[in-house]
């Protein structure tokens, strides 16, 4: 009986240690997500499980306002929802996706968001995804201005 109780005590201590390590890992992950300079969204089964404060601020929302909401709560416009559906399919097939989507903030302003998706559990791609979201509106506007400048210069050069 003494050996059995020592083994049982060791099993209990091992389990307590594993639970503490898991709690520490969750706390570390949450700190990383909340401190990241880009938005981070965790989605499962078409719903947002967790969204970082940066992700919610990109859409003009309060911290954690997206938690538990459908993925459509991202305020996607027009073809963006269809594009995101295709991206989910690519995630299942290829294990990753990357695309730009137009989203409307609650204040009515439209932003261009770069979304990079990776499986939540790489061994089970359909289980969910981690989305990294970054506002690239200014970058896309600058690229558009650059293209316009190139076009104007090209036309001027042709005219000379």
CSV table of N, CA and C in Angstrom, one decimal:
chain,number,residue,atom,x,y,z
A,1,UNK,N,0.8,-1.2,0.0
A,1,UNK,CA,0.0,0.0,0.0
A,1,UNK,C,0.9,1.2,0.0
A,2,UNK,N,2.0,1.2,0.7
A,2,UNK,CA,2.9,2.4,0.8
A,2,UNK,C,3.4,2.8,-0.6
A,3,UNK,N,3.8,1.7,-1.4
A,3,UNK,CA,4.3,2.0,-2.8
A,3,UNK,C,3.2,2.6,-3.7
A,4,UNK,N,2.0,2.1,-3.5
A,4,UNK,CA,0.9,2.6,-4.3
A,4,UNK,C,0.6,4.0,-3.9
A,5,UNK,N,0.6,4.4,-2.7
A,5,UNK,CA,0.3,5.8,-2.3
A,5,UNK,C,1.4,6.7,-2.8
A,6,UNK,N,2.7,6.2,-2.8
A,6,UNK,CA,3.8,7.1,-3.3
A,6,UNK,C,3.6,7.3,-4.8
A,7,UNK,N,3.2,6.2,-5.6
A,7,UNK,CA,3.0,6.3,-7.0
A,7,UNK,C,1.8,7.3,-7.3
A,8,UNK,N,0.7,7.1,-6.5
A,8,UNK,CA,-0.4,8.0,-6.6
A,8,UNK,C,0.0,9.5,-6.4
A,9,UNK,N,0.7,9.7,-5.3
A,9,UNK,CA,1.2,11.1,-5.0
A,9,UNK,C,2.0,11.6,-6.1
A,10,UNK,N,2.9,10.8,-6.7
A,10,UNK,CA,3.7,11.3,-7.8
A,10,UNK,C,2.9,11.6,-9.0
A,11,UNK,N,1.8,10.8,-9.3
A,11,UNK,CA,0.9,11.1,-10.4
A,11,UNK,C,0.2,12.4,-10.2
A,12,UNK,N,-0.2,12.6,-9.0
A,12,UNK,CA,-0.9,13.9,-8.7
A,12,UNK,C,0.0,15.1,-8.8
A,13,UNK,N,1.2,15.0,-8.3
A,13,UNK,CA,2.2,16.1,-8.4
A,13,UNK,C,2.5,16.3,-9.9
A,14,UNK,N,2.7,15.3,-10.7
A,14,UNK,CA,3.0,15.4,-12.1
A,14,UNK,C,1.8,16.2,-12.8
A,15,UNK,N,0.6,15.8,-12.5
A,15,UNK,CA,-0.5,16.4,-13.1
A,15,UNK,C,-0.6,17.9,-12.7
A,16,UNK,N,-0.4,18.2,-11.4
A,16,UNK,CA,-0.4,19.6,-10.9
A,16,UNK,C,0.6,20.4,-11.7
A,17,UNK,N,1.8,19.8,-11.8
A,17,UNK,CA,2.9,20.5,-12.6
A,17,UNK,C,2.5,20.8,-14.0
A,18,UNK,N,1.9,19.8,-14.6
A,18,UNK,CA,1.5,19.9,-16.0
A,18,UNK,C,0.4,21.0,-16.2
A,19,UNK,N,-0.5,21.1,-15.2
A,19,UNK,CA,-1.6,22.1,-15.2
A,19,UNK,C,-1.0,23.5,-15.0
A,20,UNK,N,0.0,23.6,-14.2
A,20,UNK,CA,0.6,24.9,-13.9
A,20,UNK,C,1.4,25.3,-15.2
A,21,UNK,N,2.1,24.4,-15.8
A,21,UNK,CA,2.8,24.7,-17.1
A,21,UNK,C,1.8,25.1,-18.2
A,22,UNK,N,0.7,24.5,-18.3
A,22,UNK,CA,-0.3,24.8,-19.3
A,22,UNK,C,-0.9,26.2,-19.0
A,23,UNK,N,-1.2,26.5,-17.7
A,23,UNK,CA,-1.7,27.8,-17.3
A,23,UNK,C,-0.7,28.9,-17.7
A,24,UNK,N,0.6,28.6,-17.4
A,24,UNK,CA,1.7,29.6,-17.7
A,24,UNK,C,1.8,29.8,-19.2
A,25,UNK,N,1.7,28.7,-20.0
A,25,UNK,CA,1.8,28.8,-21.4
A,25,UNK,C,0.6,29.7,-22.0
A,26,UNK,N,-0.6,29.5,-21.4
A,26,UNK,CA,-1.8,30.2,-21.8
A,26,UNK,C,-1.6,31.7,-21.5
A,27,UNK,N,-1.1,32.0,-20.3
A,27,UNK,CA,-0.9,33.4,-19.9
A,27,UNK,C,0.2,34.0,-20.7
A,28,UNK,N,1.3,33.3,-21.1
A,28,UNK,CA,2.3,33.8,-21.9
A,28,UNK,C,1.8,34.1,-23.3
A,29,UNK,N,1.0,33.2,-23.9
A,29,UNK,CA,0.4,33.4,-25.2
A,29,UNK,C,-0.6,34.6,-25.2
A,30,UNK,N,-1.4,34.7,-24.1
A,30,UNK,CA,-2.3,35.9,-24.1
A,30,UNK,C,-1.5,37.2,-24.0
A,31,UNK,N,-0.4,37.2,-23.2
A,31,UNK,CA,0.4,38.4,-23.1
A,31,UNK,C,1.0,38.8,-24.5
A,32,UNK,N,1.4,37.8,-25.2
A,32,UNK,CA,2.0,38.0,-26.6
A,32,UNK,C,0.9,38.6,-27.5
A,33,UNK,N,-0.2,38.0,-27.5
A,33,UNK,CA,-1.3,38.4,-28.4
A,33,UNK,C,-1.7,39.8,-28.0
A,34,UNK,N,-1.9,40.1,-26.8
A,34,UNK,CA,-2.4,41.5,-26.4
A,34,UNK,C,-1.3,42.5,-26.6
A,35,UNK,N,0.0,42.2,-26.6
A,35,UNK,CA,1.0,43.1,-26.7
A,35,UNK,C,1.5,43.3,-28.2
A,36,UNK,N,1.0,42.5,-29.1
A,36,UNK,CA,1.5,42.5,-30.5
A,36,UNK,C,1.1,43.8,-31.2
A,37,UNK,N,1.9,44.3,-32.0
A,37,UNK,CA,1.6,45.5,-32.8
A,37,UNK,C,0.7,45.3,-33.9
A,38,UNK,N,0.3,44.0,-34.2
A,38,UNK,CA,-0.7,43.7,-35.2
A,38,UNK,C,-1.8,43.0,-34.6
A,39,UNK,N,-3.0,43.0,-35.3
A,39,UNK,CA,-4.1,42.3,-34.7
A,39,UNK,C,-4.0,40.8,-34.8
A,40,UNK,N,-4.4,40.1,-33.8
A,40,UNK,CA,-4.4,38.7,-33.8
A,40,UNK,C,-5.8,38.2,-33.4
A,41,UNK,N,-6.4,37.3,-34.3
A,41,UNK,CA,-7.7,36.8,-34.1
A,41,UNK,C,-7.6,35.3,-34.1
A,42,UNK,N,-8.2,34.6,-33.2
A,42,UNK,CA,-8.3,33.2,-33.1
A,42,UNK,C,-9.8,32.8,-33.5
A,43,UNK,N,-9.9,32.0,-34.5
A,43,UNK,CA,-11.3,31.6,-35.0
A,43,UNK,C,-11.4,30.1,-35.1
A,44,UNK,N,-12.6,29.7,-34.7
A,44,UNK,CA,-13.0,28.3,-34.8
A,44,UNK,C,-14.4,28.1,-35.2
A,45,UNK,N,-14.7,27.2,-36.2
A,45,UNK,CA,-16.0,26.9,-36.6
A,45,UNK,C,-16.8,28.2,-37.0
A,46,UNK,N,-16.1,29.1,-37.7
A,46,UNK,CA,-16.8,30.3,-38.2
A,46,UNK,C,-17.0,31.4,-37.1
A,47,UNK,N,-16.5,31.2,-35.9
A,47,UNK,CA,-16.7,32.2,-34.9
A,47,UNK,C,-15.3,32.7,-34.3
A,48,UNK,N,-15.3,33.9,-33.9
A,48,UNK,CA,-14.1,34.5,-33.3
A,48,UNK,C,-14.1,34.0,-31.8
A,49,UNK,N,-13.0,33.3,-31.5
A,49,UNK,CA,-12.9,32.8,-30.1
A,49,UNK,C,-12.2,33.9,-29.3
A,50,UNK,N,-11.2,34.6,-29.9
A,50,UNK,CA,-10.5,35.6,-29.2
A,50,UNK,C,-9.9,36.6,-30.2
A,51,UNK,N,-10.0,37.9,-29.9
A,51,UNK,CA,-9.4,38.9,-30.7
A,51,UNK,C,-8.6,39.9,-29.8
A,52,UNK,N,-7.4,40.1,-30.3
A,52,UNK,CA,-6.5,41.0,-29.5
A,52,UNK,C,-7.1,42.5,-29.5
A,53,UNK,N,-6.7,43.3,-28.5
A,53,UNK,CA,-7.1,44.7,-28.5
A,53,UNK,C,-6.8,45.4,-29.8
A,54,UNK,N,-5.6,45.1,-30.4
A,54,UNK,CA,-5.2,45.7,-31.6
A,54,UNK,C,-6.1,45.4,-32.7
A,55,UNK,N,-6.6,44.1,-32.8
A,55,UNK,CA,-7.5,43.7,-33.9
A,55,UNK,C,-8.8,44.4,-33.7
A,56,UNK,N,-9.4,44.6,-32.5
A,56,UNK,CA,-10.6,45.2,-32.3
A,56,UNK,C,-10.5,46.7,-32.6
A,57,UNK,N,-9.4,47.3,-32.2
A,57,UNK,CA,-9.2,48.8,-32.5
A,57,UNK,C,-9.1,49.1,-34.0
A,58,UNK,N,-8.6,48.1,-34.8
A,58,UNK,CA,-8.5,48.3,-36.2
A,58,UNK,C,-9.9,48.5,-36.8
A,59,UNK,N,-10.9,47.9,-36.2
A,59,UNK,CA,-12.3,48.1,-36.6
A,59,UNK,C,-13.1,49.1,-35.8
A,60,UNK,N,-12.4,49.8,-35.0
A,60,UNK,CA,-13.0,50.9,-34.2
A,60,UNK,C,-13.9,50.4,-33.1
A,61,UNK,N,-13.6,49.2,-32.6
A,61,UNK,CA,-14.4,48.5,-31.6
A,61,UNK,C,-13.6,48.6,-30.2
A,62,UNK,N,-14.4,48.3,-29.2
A,62,UNK,CA,-13.8,48.2,-27.8
A,62,UNK,C,-13.0,46.9,-27.7
A,63,UNK,N,-12.1,46.8,-26.8
A,63,UNK,CA,-11.3,45.6,-26.6
A,63,UNK,C,-12.3,44.4,-26.3
A,64,UNK,N,-12.0,43.3,-26.9
A,64,UNK,CA,-12.7,42.0,-26.8
A,64,UNK,C,-14.1,42.1,-27.3
A,65,UNK,N,-14.5,43.1,-28.1
A,65,UNK,CA,-15.9,43.2,-28.6
A,65,UNK,C,-16.1,42.2,-29.6
A,66,UNK,N,-15.1,41.6,-30.2
A,66,UNK,CA,-15.3,40.6,-31.3
A,66,UNK,C,-15.4,39.1,-30.7
A,67,UNK,N,-14.9,39.0,-29.5
A,67,UNK,CA,-14.9,37.6,-28.9
A,67,UNK,C,-16.3,37.0,-28.9
A,68,UNK,N,-16.4,35.8,-29.4
A,68,UNK,CA,-17.6,35.0,-29.5
A,68,UNK,C,-18.5,35.3,-30.6
A,69,UNK,N,-18.1,36.4,-31.4
A,69,UNK,CA,-19.0,36.8,-32.6
A,69,UNK,C,-18.6,36.0,-33.8
A,70,UNK,N,-19.6,35.9,-34.8
A,70,UNK,CA,-19.2,35.3,-36.1
A,70,UNK,C,-18.1,36.0,-36.8
A,71,UNK,N,-17.4,35.3,-37.6
A,71,UNK,CA,-16.3,35.9,-38.4
A,71,UNK,C,-16.8,37.1,-39.2
A,72,UNK,N,-18.0,37.1,-39.6
A,72,UNK,CA,-18.6,38.2,-40.4
A,72,UNK,C,-18.6,39.5,-39.6
A,73,UNK,N,-18.4,39.4,-38.3
A,73,UNK,CA,-18.4,40.7,-37.5
A,73,UNK,C,-17.1,41.5,-37.8
A,74,UNK,N,-16.2,41.0,-38.6
A,74,UNK,CA,-15.0,41.7,-39.0
A,74,UNK,C,-15.4,42.9,-39.9
A,75,UNK,N,-16.7,43.0,-40.3
A,75,UNK,CA,-17.1,44.2,-41.1
A,75,UNK,C,-16.6,44.1,-42.5
A,76,UNK,N,-16.5,42.9,-43.1
A,76,UNK,CA,-16.0,42.7,-44.4
A,76,UNK,C,-17.0,43.2,-45.5
A,77,UNK,N,-16.5,43.9,-46.5
A,77,UNK,CA,-17.3,44.5,-47.5
A,77,UNK,C,-17.3,43.7,-48.8
A,78,UNK,N,-18.4,43.7,-49.5
A,78,UNK,CA,-18.5,43.2,-50.9
A,78,UNK,C,-18.0,41.8,-51.0
A,79,UNK,N,-17.0,41.6,-51.9
A,79,UNK,CA,-16.4,40.3,-52.2
A,79,UNK,C,-15.5,39.8,-51.1
A,80,UNK,N,-15.3,40.6,-50.1
A,80,UNK,CA,-14.3,40.2,-49.1
A,80,UNK,C,-14.8,38.9,-48.3
A,81,UNK,N,-16.1,38.8,-48.1
A,81,UNK,CA,-16.6,37.6,-47.4
A,81,UNK,C,-16.4,36.4,-48.3
A,82,UNK,N,-16.6,36.5,-49.6
A,82,UNK,CA,-16.4,35.4,-50.5
A,82,UNK,C,-14.9,35.1,-50.5
A,83,UNK,N,-14.0,36.1,-50.6
A,83,UNK,CA,-12.6,35.9,-50.6
A,83,UNK,C,-12.1,35.1,-49.3
A,84,UNK,N,-12.7,35.5,-48.2
A,84,UNK,CA,-12.4,34.9,-46.9
A,84,UNK,C,-12.8,33.4,-46.9
A,85,UNK,N,-14.0,33.1,-47.5
A,85,UNK,CA,-14.4,31.7,-47.6
A,85,UNK,C,-13.4,30.9,-48.5
A,86,UNK,N,-13.0,31.5,-49.6
A,86,UNK,CA,-11.9,30.8,-50.4
A,86,UNK,C,-10.6,30.6,-49.6
A,87,UNK,N,-10.3,31.6,-48.8
A,87,UNK,CA,-9.1,31.5,-48.0
A,87,UNK,C,-9.2,30.4,-47.0
A,88,UNK,N,-10.4,30.2,-46.4
A,88,UNK,CA,-10.5,29.1,-45.4
A,88,UNK,C,-10.3,27.8,-46.1
A,89,UNK,N,-10.8,27.7,-47.4
A,89,UNK,CA,-10.6,26.4,-48.1
A,89,UNK,C,-9.1,26.3,-48.4
A,90,UNK,N,-8.4,27.3,-48.7
A,90,UNK,CA,-6.9,27.3,-49.0
A,90,UNK,C,-6.2,26.9,-47.7
A,91,UNK,N,-6.7,27.3,-46.6
A,91,UNK,CA,-6.1,27.0,-45.3
A,91,UNK,C,-6.1,25.5,-45.1
A,92,UNK,N,-7.3,24.9,-45.4
A,92,UNK,CA,-7.4,23.4,-45.2
A,92,UNK,C,-6.5,22.7,-46.2
A,93,UNK,N,-6.4,23.2,-47.4
A,93,UNK,CA,-5.6,22.6,-48.5
A,93,UNK,C,-4.1,22.8,-48.3
A,94,UNK,N,-3.7,24.0,-48.1
A,94,UNK,CA,-2.3,24.4,-48.1
A,94,UNK,C,-1.7,24.7,-46.8
A,95,UNK,N,-2.5,24.9,-45.7
A,95,UNK,CA,-2.0,25.1,-44.4
A,95,UNK,C,-1.7,26.6,-44.1
A,96,UNK,N,-2.1,27.5,-45.1
A,96,UNK,CA,-1.8,28.9,-44.8
A,96,UNK,C,-2.6,29.7,-45.9
A,97,UNK,N,-2.9,31.0,-45.6
A,97,UNK,CA,-3.4,31.9,-46.6
A,97,UNK,C,-3.0,33.3,-46.3
A,98,UNK,N,-3.0,34.1,-47.3
A,98,UNK,CA,-2.6,35.5,-47.2
A,98,UNK,C,-3.4,36.3,-48.2
A,99,UNK,N,-4.1,37.3,-47.7
A,99,UNK,CA,-4.9,38.2,-48.6
A,99,UNK,C,-5.2,39.5,-48.0
A,100,UNK,N,-5.6,40.4,-48.9
A,100,UNK,CA,-6.1,41.8,-48.5
A,100,UNK,C,-7.6,41.8,-48.6
A,101,UNK,N,-8.2,42.4,-47.5
A,101,UNK,CA,-9.7,42.5,-47.5
A,101,UNK,C,-10.1,43.9,-47.2
A,102,UNK,N,-11.2,44.3,-47.7
A,102,UNK,CA,-11.7,45.6,-47.3
A,102,UNK,C,-12.7,45.4,-46.2
A,103,UNK,N,-12.6,46.2,-45.2
A,103,UNK,CA,-13.5,46.1,-44.0
A,103,UNK,C,-13.9,47.5,-43.6
A,104,UNK,N,-15.2,47.6,-43.2
A,104,UNK,CA,-15.8,48.9,-42.8
A,104,UNK,C,-15.7,48.9,-41.2
A,105,UNK,N,-15.1,50.0,-40.7
A,105,UNK,CA,-15.1,50.3,-39.3
A,105,UNK,C,-16.4,50.7,-38.8
A,106,UNK,N,-16.7,50.7,-37.5
A,106,UNK,CA,-18.0,51.1,-37.0
A,106,UNK,C,-18.2,52.6,-37.3
A,107,UNK,N,-17.1,53.4,-37.5
A,107,UNK,CA,-17.3,54.8,-37.8
A,107,UNK,C,-17.6,55.1,-39.3
A,108,UNK,N,-17.7,54.0,-40.0
A,108,UNK,CA,-18.0,54.1,-41.5
A,108,UNK,C,-16.8,54.1,-42.4
A,109,UNK,N,-15.6,54.3,-41.8
A,109,UNK,CA,-14.3,54.4,-42.6
A,109,UNK,C,-14.0,53.0,-43.1
A,110,UNK,N,-13.6,52.9,-44.3
A,110,UNK,CA,-13.2,51.6,-44.9
A,110,UNK,C,-11.7,51.5,-44.9
A,111,UNK,N,-11.2,50.3,-44.4
A,111,UNK,CA,-9.8,50.0,-44.3
A,111,UNK,C,-9.5,48.8,-45.1
A,112,UNK,N,-8.2,48.8,-45.6
A,112,UNK,CA,-7.7,47.6,-46.3
A,112,UNK,C,-6.9,46.8,-45.2
A,113,UNK,N,-7.3,45.6,-45.0
A,113,UNK,CA,-6.6,44.8,-44.0
A,113,UNK,C,-5.9,43.6,-44.6
A,114,UNK,N,-4.6,43.5,-44.3
A,114,UNK,CA,-3.9,42.3,-44.7
A,114,UNK,C,-4.1,41.2,-43.7
A,115,UNK,N,-4.6,40.1,-44.1
A,115,UNK,CA,-4.9,38.9,-43.2
A,115,UNK,C,-4.1,37.7,-43.6
A,116,UNK,N,-3.3,37.2,-42.6
A,116,UNK,CA,-2.5,36.0,-42.8
A,116,UNK,C,-3.1,35.0,-41.9
A,117,UNK,N,-3.5,33.9,-42.4
A,117,UNK,CA,-4.1,32.8,-41.6
A,117,UNK,C,-3.2,31.6,-41.6
A,118,UNK,N,-3.1,31.0,-40.4
A,118,UNK,CA,-2.4,29.7,-40.2
A,118,UNK,C,-3.3,28.8,-39.3
A,119,UNK,N,-3.2,27.5,-39.5
A,119,UNK,CA,-4.1,26.6,-38.7
A,119,UNK,C,-3.8,26.8,-37.2
A,120,UNK,N,-4.9,26.7,-36.4
A,120,UNK,CA,-4.8,26.8,-34.9
A,120,UNK,C,-4.0,25.5,-34.5
A,121,UNK,N,-4.3,24.4,-35.0
A,121,UNK,CA,-3.6,23.1,-34.7
A,121,UNK,C,-3.2,22.6,-36.1
A,122,UNK,N,-1.9,22.7,-36.4
A,122,UNK,CA,-1.4,22.3,-37.7
A,122,UNK,C,-1.7,20.9,-38.1
A,123,UNK,N,-1.9,20.0,-37.1
A,123,UNK,CA,-2.2,18.6,-37.4
A,123,UNK,C,-3.7,18.5,-37.9
A,124,UNK,N,-4.5,19.5,-37.5
A,124,UNK,CA,-5.9,19.4,-37.9
A,124,UNK,C,-6.3,20.8,-38.4
A,125,UNK,N,-6.0,21.0,-39.7
A,125,UNK,CA,-6.2,22.3,-40.3
A,125,UNK,C,-7.6,22.9,-40.3
A,126,UNK,N,-8.6,22.0,-40.3
A,126,UNK,CA,-10.0,22.5,-40.2
A,126,UNK,C,-10.5,22.9,-38.8
A,127,UNK,N,-9.7,22.7,-37.8
A,127,UNK,CA,-10.1,22.9,-36.4
A,127,UNK,C,-10.2,24.4,-36.1
A,128,UNK,N,-9.5,25.2,-36.8
A,128,UNK,CA,-9.6,26.7,-36.5
A,128,UNK,C,-8.3,27.4,-37.1
A,129,UNK,N,-8.3,28.7,-36.9
A,129,UNK,CA,-7.2,29.4,-37.4
A,129,UNK,C,-6.7,30.5,-36.5
A,130,UNK,N,-5.5,30.9,-36.7
A,130,UNK,CA,-4.9,32.1,-36.1
A,130,UNK,C,-4.8,33.1,-37.2
A,131,UNK,N,-5.4,34.3,-37.1
A,131,UNK,CA,-5.3,35.3,-38.2
A,131,UNK,C,-4.5,36.4,-37.7
A,132,UNK,N,-3.5,36.8,-38.4
A,132,UNK,CA,-2.8,38.0,-38.1
A,132,UNK,C,-3.3,39.1,-39.0
A,133,UNK,N,-3.8,40.2,-38.5
A,133,UNK,CA,-4.4,41.3,-39.2
A,133,UNK,C,-3.7,42.6,-39.1
A,134,UNK,N,-3.4,43.2,-40.2
A,134,UNK,CA,-2.7,44.5,-40.2
A,134,UNK,C,-3.3,45.5,-41.1
A,135,UNK,N,-3.4,46.7,-40.7
A,135,UNK,CA,-4.0,47.7,-41.6
A,135,UNK,C,-3.0,48.2,-42.6
A,136,UNK,N,-3.3,47.9,-43.9
A,136,UNK,CA,-2.3,48.3,-44.9
A,136,UNK,C,-3.0,49.4,-45.8
A,137,UNK,N,-4.0,50.1,-45.3
A,137,UNK,CA,-4.7,51.1,-46.1
A,137,UNK,C,-3.7,52.2,-46.6
A,138,UNK,N,-2.8,52.7,-45.8
A,138,UNK,CA,-1.9,53.7,-46.2
A,138,UNK,C,-0.9,53.2,-47.3
A,139,UNK,N,-0.5,52.0,-47.0
A,139,UNK,CA,0.5,51.3,-48.0
A,139,UNK,C,-0.2,51.2,-49.3
A,140,UNK,N,-1.4,50.7,-49.4
A,140,UNK,CA,-2.1,50.5,-50.7
A,140,UNK,C,-2.4,51.8,-51.3
A,141,UNK,N,-2.7,52.9,-50.6
A,141,UNK,CA,-2.9,54.2,-51.2
A,141,UNK,C,-1.6,54.7,-51.8
A,142,UNK,N,-0.5,54.5,-51.1
A,142,UNK,CA,0.8,55.0,-51.6
A,142,UNK,C,1.2,54.2,-52.8
A,143,UNK,N,0.9,52.9,-52.9
A,143,UNK,CA,1.2,52.1,-54.0
A,143,UNK,C,0.3,52.6,-55.2
A,144,UNK,N,-0.9,53.0,-55.0
A,144,UNK,CA,-1.8,53.5,-56.0
A,144,UNK,C,-1.3,54.8,-56.6
A,145,UNK,N,-0.8,55.7,-55.7
A,145,UNK,CA,-0.2,56.9,-56.1
A,145,UNK,C,1.0,56.7,-56.9
A,146,UNK,N,1.9,55.8,-56.5
A,146,UNK,CA,3.1,55.4,-57.3
A,146,UNK,C,2.7,55.0,-58.7
A,147,UNK,N,1.7,54.1,-58.8
A,147,UNK,CA,1.3,53.6,-60.1
A,147,UNK,C,0.8,54.7,-61.0
A,148,UNK,N,0.0,55.6,-60.4
A,148,UNK,CA,-0.5,56.7,-61.1
A,148,UNK,C,0.6,57.6,-61.6
A,149,UNK,N,1.6,57.9,-60.7
A,149,UNK,CA,2.8,58.7,-61.1
A,149,UNK,C,3.5,58.0,-62.3
A,150,UNK,N,3.7,56.7,-62.2
A,150,UNK,CA,4.4,56.0,-63.3
A,150,UNK,C,3.6,56.1,-64.6
A,151,UNK,N,2.3,56.0,-64.5
A,151,UNK,CA,1.5,56.2,-65.7
A,151,UNK,C,1.6,57.6,-66.3
A,152,UNK,N,1.5,58.6,-65.5
A,152,UNK,CA,1.6,60.0,-65.9
A,152,UNK,C,3.0,60.2,-66.6
A,153,UNK,N,4.1,59.7,-65.9
A,153,UNK,CA,5.4,59.9,-66.5
A,153,UNK,C,5.5,59.1,-67.8
A,154,UNK,N,4.9,58.0,-67.9
A,154,UNK,CA,5.0,57.2,-69.1
A,154,UNK,C,4.3,57.9,-70.3
A,155,UNK,N,3.1,58.5,-70.0
A,155,UNK,CA,2.4,59.2,-71.0
A,155,UNK,C,3.1,60.5,-71.4
A,156,UNK,N,3.8,61.2,-70.4
A,156,UNK,CA,4.5,62.4,-70.7
A,156,UNK,C,5.7,62.0,-71.6
A,157,UNK,N,6.3,60.9,-71.3
A,157,UNK,CA,7.5,60.5,-72.1
A,157,UNK,C,7.1,60.1,-73.5
A,158,UNK,N,5.9,59.5,-73.7
A,158,UNK,CA,5.4,59.2,-75.0
A,158,UNK,C,5.1,60.4,-75.8
A,159,UNK,N,4.6,61.4,-75.1
A,159,UNK,CA,4.2,62.7,-75.8
A,159,UNK,C,5.4,63.5,-76.3
A,160,UNK,N,6.6,63.3,-75.7
A,160,UNK,CA,7.8,64.1,-76.0
A,160,UNK,C,8.4,63.5,-77.2
